[in-house]
Coordinates of C-alpha atoms in Angstrom, one line a residue:
M34 CA 188.2 67.5 92.0
Q35 CA 188.9 69.6 88.4
S36 CA 185.8 67.8 87.3
V37 CA 183.8 68.7 89.9
D38 CA 185.2 72.6 89.3
R39 CA 184.3 72.5 85.6
A40 CA 180.8 71.0 86.4
V41 CA 179.8 73.6 88.6
S42 CA 181.0 76.5 85.6
V43 CA 179.3 74.9 83.5
L44 CA 175.9 75.5 86.0
E45 CA 177.5 79.6 86.4
I46 CA 177.9 79.7 82.8
L47 CA 174.5 78.6 82.0
A48 CA 172.5 81.2 85.0
R49 CA 175.0 83.8 83.1
L50 CA 173.9 83.5 79.5
G51 CA 170.5 81.7 79.8
E52 CA 171.5 78.7 77.1
A53 CA 174.8 78.3 74.8
G54 CA 176.3 75.9 72.7
V55 CA 178.9 73.4 73.0
T56 CA 181.1 75.0 71.5
E57 CA 180.2 78.3 73.6
I58 CA 180.7 76.7 76.5
A59 CA 184.2 74.8 76.1
G60 CA 185.3 78.5 74.7
E61 CA 184.7 79.6 78.2
L62 CA 185.7 76.6 79.9
G63 CA 189.4 76.8 77.9
V64 CA 188.5 73.1 77.6
H65 CA 188.0 71.1 74.2
K66 CA 184.3 70.3 72.7
S67 CA 184.2 66.3 73.6
T68 CA 185.2 67.8 77.4
A69 CA 182.3 70.0 77.7
F70 CA 179.9 67.4 75.9
R71 CA 180.6 64.4 78.6
L72 CA 180.6 67.2 81.3
L73 CA 176.5 68.4 80.6
G74 CA 175.6 64.4 79.4
V75 CA 177.1 63.8 82.9
L76 CA 174.6 67.1 84.1
E77 CA 172.1 66.6 81.8
N78 CA 171.7 62.6 83.0
R79 CA 171.3 64.8 87.3
G80 CA 168.8 66.7 85.3
L81 CA 170.5 70.1 86.1
V82 CA 170.7 70.8 82.5
A83 CA 168.1 69.9 79.4
Q84 CA 169.4 70.7 76.4
A85 CA 166.3 72.8 73.6
K86 CA 166.5 70.0 70.8
D87 CA 166.0 72.2 68.2
R88 CA 168.5 74.6 68.3
G89 CA 171.2 72.7 69.9
K90 CA 171.8 74.7 73.1
Y91 CA 171.7 74.3 76.7
Y92 CA 170.4 75.1 79.3
L93 CA 170.1 75.2 83.8
G94 CA 167.3 71.7 84.6
A95 CA 164.4 71.7 86.7
G96 CA 167.4 69.9 89.1
V97 CA 169.2 73.2 89.7
L98 CA 165.5 74.2 91.1
R99 CA 164.8 71.8 93.2
L100 CA 168.0 72.0 95.3
A101 CA 167.3 75.8 95.4
G102 CA 164.4 75.6 96.9
A103 CA 165.6 73.0 99.4
A104 CA 167.6 75.7 100.4
A105 CA 165.7 78.1 100.4
V106 CA 163.0 76.2 103.0
R107 CA 166.2 75.7 105.2
L108 CA 167.4 79.1 105.0
D109 CA 163.4 80.4 105.2
I110 CA 163.1 78.3 108.4
S111 CA 166.6 78.7 109.6
Q112 CA 165.4 82.8 109.6
E113 CA 161.6 82.2 111.2
G114 CA 163.0 79.7 113.7
V115 CA 165.0 82.3 115.7
P116 CA 162.0 83.8 117.7
V117 CA 160.4 81.1 118.4
C118 CA 163.8 79.3 119.2
R119 CA 164.7 82.0 121.7
E120 CA 160.6 81.9 123.2
L121 CA 161.5 78.2 123.7
A122 CA 164.7 77.8 125.4
D123 CA 164.2 81.2 127.2
E124 CA 160.5 80.1 129.2
L125 CA 162.1 76.1 129.3
G126 CA 165.4 77.3 130.5
E127 CA 166.9 74.0 128.3
T128 CA 168.9 73.8 124.9
V129 CA 166.4 73.9 121.9
N130 CA 167.7 73.2 118.5
L131 CA 165.6 72.9 115.4
A132 CA 166.7 69.9 113.0
V133 CA 166.5 69.2 109.2
P134 CA 166.0 65.5 107.8
D135 CA 169.2 64.8 105.7
D136 CA 169.0 60.7 104.4
D137 CA 169.8 59.0 106.9
A138 CA 170.1 61.7 109.9
A139 CA 169.3 64.1 111.4
V140 CA 171.0 67.6 111.6
N141 CA 171.2 70.4 113.5
I142 CA 170.5 74.0 111.7
M143 CA 169.8 76.1 115.0
Q144 CA 170.3 76.1 118.8
A145 CA 169.3 78.4 121.1
R146 CA 169.8 78.2 124.9
G147 CA 167.8 78.9 127.8
T148 CA 169.3 79.8 131.2
A149 CA 169.8 76.8 132.5
A150 CA 171.7 74.9 129.9
V151 CA 175.1 76.7 130.6
T152 CA 177.4 74.0 129.4
A153 CA 175.2 72.2 127.7
Q154 CA 176.8 70.8 124.7
D155 CA 176.9 72.5 121.1
W156 CA 174.8 70.5 118.8
L157 CA 174.7 73.2 116.0
G158 CA 175.2 71.1 112.8
R159 CA 176.0 67.3 114.2
R160 CA 174.3 65.0 112.2
T161 CA 172.5 62.1 114.3
P162 CA 170.6 59.8 114.4
L163 CA 167.3 59.0 113.6
H164 CA 166.0 56.3 115.7
A165 CA 167.8 57.5 119.1
T166 CA 166.9 61.2 119.1
A167 CA 164.0 63.1 119.2
G168 CA 164.1 65.3 116.0
G169 CA 164.9 61.7 114.3
K170 CA 162.1 59.7 115.8
V171 CA 159.8 62.9 114.2
F172 CA 160.9 62.0 110.9
L173 CA 160.6 58.3 111.2
A174 CA 157.2 58.6 112.3
H175 CA 156.0 61.1 109.5
M176 CA 158.3 59.2 106.5
A177 CA 156.4 57.6 103.7
P178 CA 155.9 54.4 104.9
D179 CA 158.1 52.1 102.2
L180 CA 160.8 54.8 103.3
R181 CA 160.1 54.3 106.9
E182 CA 160.9 50.8 106.5
G183 CA 164.2 51.4 104.3
H184 CA 165.5 52.8 107.1
L185 CA 163.9 49.6 109.9
S186 CA 165.4 47.3 108.0
R187 CA 168.7 48.2 108.7
P188 CA 170.7 47.1 111.4
L189 CA 170.5 50.2 114.2
R190 CA 173.4 51.3 116.2
R191 CA 173.1 51.3 120.2
F192 CA 174.3 54.4 122.1
T193 CA 173.1 53.6 125.8
E194 CA 171.7 50.6 127.1
H195 CA 168.0 52.1 126.7
T196 CA 168.5 52.9 122.6
I197 CA 166.1 51.4 121.4
T198 CA 167.2 48.6 118.3
R199 CA 164.7 46.2 118.1
A200 CA 162.5 47.5 114.3
S201 CA 159.2 45.5 116.0
A202 CA 159.4 48.2 119.4
L203 CA 160.7 51.2 117.1
R204 CA 157.6 50.9 114.9
G205 CA 155.5 50.8 118.2
E206 CA 156.7 54.2 119.8
L207 CA 156.7 55.8 116.2
E208 CA 152.8 55.2 115.8
A209 CA 152.7 56.6 119.4
V210 CA 154.7 60.0 118.6
A211 CA 152.1 60.3 115.2
D212 CA 149.6 60.1 117.7
R213 CA 150.5 62.4 120.8
G214 CA 152.0 64.6 118.3
F215 CA 155.5 64.7 119.9
A216 CA 159.1 62.5 120.3
A217 CA 160.8 61.7 123.6
T218 CA 163.7 60.1 124.2
L219 CA 165.6 59.2 128.0
E220 CA 168.8 58.1 127.7
E221 CA 168.9 56.6 124.1
L222 CA 171.9 58.8 122.3
E223 CA 174.0 59.5 125.5
L224 CA 173.3 59.1 129.4
G225 CA 172.3 61.6 131.3
L226 CA 170.5 62.9 128.3
A227 CA 166.7 63.8 127.8
A228 CA 165.2 64.8 124.7
V229 CA 161.4 66.2 123.2
A230 CA 160.3 67.4 119.8
A231 CA 157.5 68.0 117.4
P232 CA 157.3 68.3 113.7
V233 CA 157.2 71.6 112.3
R234 CA 155.1 71.7 109.1
S235 CA 155.5 73.2 105.0
H236 CA 152.5 75.0 103.7
D237 CA 150.9 71.9 102.5
G238 CA 152.2 69.6 105.3
A239 CA 155.6 68.0 104.4
V240 CA 157.4 67.6 108.0
I241 CA 160.7 70.0 107.3
A242 CA 161.5 69.8 110.3
A243 CA 162.1 69.3 113.8
L244 CA 161.4 71.0 117.0
S245 CA 163.8 69.8 120.3
V246 CA 163.8 70.1 123.8
S247 CA 167.2 69.1 125.2
G248 CA 168.9 68.4 128.9
P249 CA 169.6 66.7 132.0
V250 CA 168.0 63.7 132.6
Y251 CA 168.1 64.9 136.6
R252 CA 165.8 68.5 135.1
M253 CA 164.2 66.2 132.9
K254 CA 162.7 63.6 134.3
A255 CA 160.1 60.8 133.1
D256 CA 157.5 62.5 134.4
R257 CA 158.3 65.8 133.3
L258 CA 158.5 64.7 129.2
P259 CA 154.8 64.3 128.7
A260 CA 154.2 68.5 129.7
L261 CA 157.4 69.6 128.0
G262 CA 156.9 67.8 125.0
S263 CA 153.3 69.1 125.3
R264 CA 154.6 72.6 125.1
T265 CA 157.3 71.9 122.5
A266 CA 154.7 70.7 120.0
T267 CA 152.9 74.1 120.5
A268 CA 156.1 76.1 119.9
A269 CA 156.2 73.5 116.6
A270 CA 153.1 74.8 115.1
E271 CA 153.6 78.2 115.8
L272 CA 156.7 78.4 113.4
S273 CA 154.6 75.7 111.2
R274 CA 152.3 78.4 110.8
R275 CA 155.0 81.3 109.7
M276 CA 156.5 78.2 107.5
G277 CA 152.7 78.8 105.6
Y278 CA 150.8 76.0 106.8
G279 CA 147.4 76.0 107.9
F280 CA 146.7 78.7 105.7

């Protein structure tokens, strides 16, 4: 933990000073120069700091911009997603979630509940599996082929008797998701739970989030899912527009 704290302190020092040498950083941290040099070496290998070879000074690297950009996207989409999620939840009466991809899972960063979803469980902050959720299927369907195959090559956990665990069957479903513009699940993560989801795109067309509607199967029956999916796709397109897509 001490090393992590010192590494973060190095980044904060460089953010404040702009650039600094090993001796200066060691003095700020109150450690030996060799310790500061090792910390800088690790951060440099990860692209979080870089060195001006002619002066020997270190400064924040492009890796920090990458992390900051990812955080900014989440903050922006959270802000822009509020009215879209609220309107959809009010119209449909069900729970609306906004999720972002996080390695092998989808993480819900926003939730709005409709009038019929008073007793719905809280999905906010929850990591959910890609293969067994509507939002997760959206991410898989729009993932780079090599990354998608990497996910499908792993054992797929069965959550209910309806969970799709055969990679070949899931591939076929993902093709349909891409074609129709939304994904659907019917008791694949939890018995009694149904959901639909559609992709949200950034200004460059990349899928950065999934907008989903979920509820009990007695309200979200199989024959109702296509209409709900289409309406969710329209809302997701509006959020994409707010994120700069299509301009």
